[in-house]
Short mmCIF file of C-alpha atoms and ligand atoms in Angstrom, two decimals:
data_model
loop_
_atom_site.label_atom_id
_atom_site.label_comp_id
_atom_site.label_asym_id
_atom_site.label_seq_id
_atom_site.Cartn_x
_atom_site.Cartn_y
_atom_site.Cartn_z
CA MET A 62 95.45 124.11 107.81
CA THR A 63 94.65 120.89 109.24
CA THR A 64 91.48 120.24 111.15
CA GLN A 65 90.57 116.33 110.59
CA VAL A 66 93.43 114.87 113.07
CA ILE A 67 92.52 117.61 115.71
CA ASP A 68 89.37 117.07 118.14
CA LEU A 69 88.74 121.06 118.31
CA LYS A 70 86.08 120.20 121.40
CA ARG A 71 88.64 118.39 123.71
CA GLU A 72 91.19 121.14 123.07
CA HIS A 73 88.57 123.77 123.86
CA GLN A 74 87.90 122.19 127.31
CA SER A 75 91.64 121.39 127.77
CA THR A 76 92.19 125.14 127.26
CA LEU A 77 89.19 125.87 129.76
CA ASP A 78 90.78 123.29 132.36
CA THR A 79 94.27 124.52 131.94
CA PRO A 80 95.72 127.03 134.16
CA ARG A 81 97.28 130.38 132.95
CA TYR A 82 100.68 131.08 132.74
CA LYS A 83 101.53 132.93 135.40
CA TYR A 84 101.58 136.35 133.88
CA SER A 85 104.79 138.77 134.51
CA PHE A 86 103.80 142.60 135.78
CA MET A 87 104.44 143.75 132.25
CA ALA A 88 101.90 141.73 130.63
CA LYS A 89 99.08 142.51 133.52
CA MET A 90 99.35 145.75 132.89
CA PHE A 91 99.10 145.37 129.28
CA PHE A 92 95.97 143.34 129.57
CA PHE A 93 94.67 146.16 132.01
CA GLY A 94 95.46 148.54 129.35
CA MET A 95 93.34 146.38 127.26
CA ASP A 96 90.76 146.20 129.43
CA LEU A 97 90.59 150.42 129.97
CA ILE A 98 90.07 150.89 126.23
CA ALA A 99 87.75 147.74 125.53
CA GLY A 100 86.01 147.20 128.47
CA LYS A 101 86.47 144.14 130.78
CA ARG A 102 83.89 142.19 128.97
CA ASP A 103 84.99 139.88 126.08
CA ASP A 104 83.31 140.24 122.72
CA LEU A 105 83.63 140.10 119.11
CA PRO A 106 84.65 143.90 118.95
CA LYS A 107 87.50 143.57 121.47
CA ALA A 108 88.67 140.35 119.63
CA LYS A 109 89.01 142.31 116.71
CA LEU A 110 91.28 144.80 118.82
CA LEU A 111 93.44 141.86 120.06
CA GLU A 112 93.82 140.93 116.25
CA ILE A 113 94.84 144.14 114.91
CA LEU A 114 97.56 143.98 117.50
CA ALA A 115 98.37 140.42 117.41
CA SER A 116 100.69 140.31 114.21
CA ILE A 117 102.69 143.52 115.14
CA PRO A 118 105.13 141.56 117.20
CA TYR A 119 105.59 138.99 114.27
CA ARG A 120 106.25 141.55 111.61
CA VAL A 121 108.71 143.39 113.87
CA TRP A 122 110.46 140.27 114.41
CA GLU A 123 110.50 139.55 110.97
CA ILE A 124 111.99 142.48 109.71
CA ARG A 125 114.65 142.65 112.35
CA HIS A 126 115.66 139.09 111.27
CA TYR A 127 116.00 139.96 107.68
CA PHE A 128 118.30 142.65 108.84
CA LYS A 129 120.43 139.72 110.61
CA LEU A 130 120.38 137.47 107.65
CA THR A 131 122.07 140.41 105.93
CA ARG A 132 124.58 141.14 108.80
CA LYS A 133 125.35 137.69 109.92
CA PHE A 134 125.76 136.11 106.39
CA ARG A 135 129.10 134.80 107.22
CA ASN A 136 127.72 133.06 110.23
CA ILE A 137 125.66 129.88 108.41
CA ASP A 138 124.31 129.06 112.16
CA ARG A 139 122.76 132.60 112.98
CA VAL A 140 121.47 132.60 109.58
CA LYS A 141 119.39 129.39 109.91
CA LYS A 142 118.10 130.54 113.35
CA ALA A 143 117.02 133.86 112.11
CA GLN A 144 115.39 132.01 108.91
CA ASP A 145 113.63 130.10 111.44
CA VAL A 146 112.08 133.13 113.15
CA ILE A 147 111.10 135.20 109.88
CA ASP A 148 109.34 131.38 108.55
CA TRP A 149 107.51 131.49 111.80
CA GLY A 150 106.51 135.06 111.86
CA ARG A 151 105.31 135.20 108.20
CA ASP A 152 103.31 132.39 109.27
CA ALA A 153 101.71 133.38 112.19
CA GLN A 154 101.18 136.94 111.29
CA ASP A 155 99.60 135.72 107.86
CA ASN A 156 97.07 133.34 110.51
CA GLU A 157 96.41 136.45 112.86
CA TYR A 158 95.25 138.69 109.86
CA MET A 159 92.87 135.66 108.95
CA HIS A 160 91.50 135.93 112.49
CA LEU A 161 90.78 139.54 112.09
CA LEU A 162 88.96 139.20 108.66
CA VAL A 163 87.08 136.05 110.06
CA ILE A 164 85.85 137.98 112.88
CA HIS A 165 84.93 140.76 110.79
CA GLU A 166 82.98 138.35 108.99
CA LYS A 167 80.96 137.04 112.18
CA MET A 168 80.39 140.40 112.86
CA LYS A 169 78.65 141.50 109.55
CA GLU A 170 76.65 138.37 109.55
CA ASP A 171 75.34 139.51 113.26
CA GLY A 172 74.79 142.79 112.52
CA LEU A 173 77.38 144.03 114.79
CA LYS A 174 78.95 147.75 114.34
CA ASP A 175 82.40 148.27 115.41
CA LYS A 176 82.88 150.21 118.70
CA TRP A 177 84.29 153.38 119.29
CA TYR A 178 87.89 152.02 119.63
CA LEU A 179 87.93 150.45 116.48
CA CYS A 180 87.98 153.70 114.56
CA PRO A 181 91.20 154.46 113.01
CA PHE A 182 92.16 156.97 114.86
CA VAL A 183 92.31 155.02 118.05
CA THR A 184 93.49 152.28 116.26
CA PHE A 185 96.39 154.01 114.91
CA PHE A 186 97.36 155.14 118.59
CA ALA A 187 97.33 151.52 119.43
CA VAL A 188 99.12 150.06 116.76
CA ALA A 189 101.87 152.79 116.89
CA SER A 190 102.12 152.19 121.12
CA TYR A 191 102.48 148.17 120.20
CA VAL A 192 104.93 148.74 117.58
CA VAL A 193 107.37 150.83 120.04
CA ILE A 194 106.84 148.40 122.78
CA ALA A 195 107.67 145.34 120.41
CA ARG A 196 110.85 147.15 119.06
CA LEU A 197 111.99 148.22 122.21
CA MET A 198 111.18 144.91 123.73
CA ALA A 199 113.14 142.98 120.39
CA PHE A 200 116.07 145.52 120.99
CA PHE A 201 116.86 144.98 124.16
CA SER A 202 115.85 141.20 124.89
CA GLN A 203 114.73 139.26 121.97
CA LYS A 204 114.17 135.94 124.58
CA ARG A 205 111.68 138.72 126.55
CA ALA A 206 110.06 139.49 123.46
CA PHE A 207 109.11 135.82 122.74
CA LEU A 208 108.32 135.29 126.43
CA PHE A 209 105.95 138.51 126.27
CA ASN A 210 104.25 137.10 123.21
CA ALA A 211 103.83 133.61 124.83
CA GLU A 212 101.82 135.42 127.85
CA PHE A 213 99.91 137.53 125.05
CA GLU A 214 99.19 134.41 123.13
CA ASN A 215 98.08 132.61 126.52
CA HIS A 216 95.72 134.99 127.36
CA ALA A 217 94.18 135.14 123.55
CA GLU A 218 93.51 131.34 124.05
CA LEU A 219 91.68 131.62 126.78
CA VAL A 220 89.42 134.53 125.65
CA TYR A 221 88.29 132.21 122.64
CA ALA A 222 87.67 129.30 124.62
CA LYS A 223 85.23 131.84 127.23
CA LEU A 224 83.79 133.44 124.22
CA ILE A 225 82.72 130.37 122.84
CA ASN A 226 80.85 129.22 126.16
CA ALA A 227 79.20 132.55 126.53
CA ASN A 228 77.81 132.24 122.91
CA PRO A 229 76.22 128.95 122.93
CA GLN A 230 74.20 129.78 119.85
CA TRP A 231 77.21 129.37 117.88
CA GLU A 232 77.19 125.64 118.41
CA GLU A 233 73.88 125.73 115.99
CA GLN A 234 75.24 128.52 113.48
CA LYS A 235 76.62 126.72 110.48
CA VAL A 236 79.50 128.28 108.71
CA ASP A 237 78.34 129.28 104.74
CA ASN A 238 81.01 132.00 104.36
CA ALA A 239 83.49 131.23 102.07
CA LEU A 240 86.38 133.05 103.19
CA VAL A 241 85.70 131.42 106.59
CA LYS A 242 85.66 127.89 105.50
CA ALA A 243 89.04 128.94 103.49
CA TYR A 244 90.18 129.62 107.13
CA ALA A 245 88.71 126.66 108.44
CA ASP A 246 86.31 124.10 106.66
CA VAL A 247 84.31 123.07 109.77
CA ASP A 248 80.74 123.24 110.22
CA THR A 249 80.07 125.42 112.74
CA TRP A 250 81.07 128.98 114.22
CA ALA A 251 81.87 127.28 117.49
CA ASP A 252 84.30 125.18 115.84
CA VAL A 253 85.77 128.42 113.74
CA PHE A 254 86.50 129.97 117.05
CA ARG A 255 87.63 126.60 118.36
CA ARG A 256 90.34 126.57 115.76
CA ILE A 257 91.15 130.42 116.43
CA SER A 258 91.88 129.69 120.18
CA LEU A 259 93.79 126.51 119.24
CA ASP A 260 96.13 128.58 116.68
CA GLU A 261 97.06 131.04 119.44
CA ARG A 262 97.99 128.02 121.67
CA ASP A 263 100.04 127.37 118.57
CA HIS A 264 101.70 130.77 118.82
CA MET A 265 102.31 130.46 122.29
CA ASN A 266 103.91 127.17 121.80
CA HIS A 267 105.97 128.43 119.18
CA SER A 268 106.91 131.56 121.14
CA PHE A 269 107.79 129.45 124.25
CA GLU A 270 110.07 127.17 122.01
CA PHE A 271 112.09 130.36 120.78
CA CYS A 272 112.41 131.72 124.17
CA GLY A 273 114.06 128.54 125.18
CA LYS A 274 111.33 127.54 127.29
CA PRO A 275 109.99 124.12 125.80
CA GLU A 276 108.86 122.54 128.90
CA LEU A 277 106.21 125.01 128.79
CA VAL A 278 104.56 123.90 125.37
CA GLN A 279 101.02 122.84 125.89
CA LYS A 280 101.44 119.31 123.97
CA TYR A 281 98.37 118.05 122.21
CA GLU A 282 97.51 115.43 119.25
CA GLY A 283 98.16 116.91 115.91
CA MET A 284 99.87 119.98 116.99
CA PRO A 285 102.34 121.34 114.25
CA GLU A 286 105.86 120.83 114.00
CA THR A 287 108.20 123.39 115.88
CA TYR A 288 109.99 126.01 113.60
CA SER A 289 112.97 126.31 115.78
CA ARG A 290 114.74 123.92 114.27
CA HIS A 291 118.47 124.79 114.54
FE1 FE2 B 258 94.88 135.10 116.58
FE1 FE2 B 259 98.35 134.77 117.97
#
């Protein structure tokens, strides 16, 4: 992952300064549900739950679009479009999974225990519910599914930006964990979380591109190319 050309501190401030997308009723209900389970206060265990859920839509779309590849193989334009979604979905879900591992490493380092809602019984139901929601949304409107995900990612970007401010000690804490360094080769934990926040912005931007709203993309220096190539 490229980190040299990106000014993480500047982008962190830009996240805090940028007004949030005007969330739909559905997105507000979703965030309300998350607050009901994990509490209103954002912390690392809650971010863990967020990351457990975050990869689900990408995985759902990847599978859907693999089916599409087979069904539409006679139509090369449709094939290329489906391949774009698959390429993005694979990258994004791997990236979300790295976020989960990184948060787990940070919690281990800080001696933080998982909260009750991270027990396998609860996460099973949270994951199963979101799989059903993600499948239904993609079935009825793939565009709406992309837009809902943009809302989810827009929210996640701010959660991390605020977490960094709420934990000023991260600015001094050096990263010496090989797994975390493999994710982002930065010096401090604050920059690790700045990188995660910016990843969420990338996910949001790509979601806006795929749902046909490129005007909502939050551009910045060093941002990755679009996956929506066709
Ligand atoms: Fe994430
Ligand atoms: Fe994300």
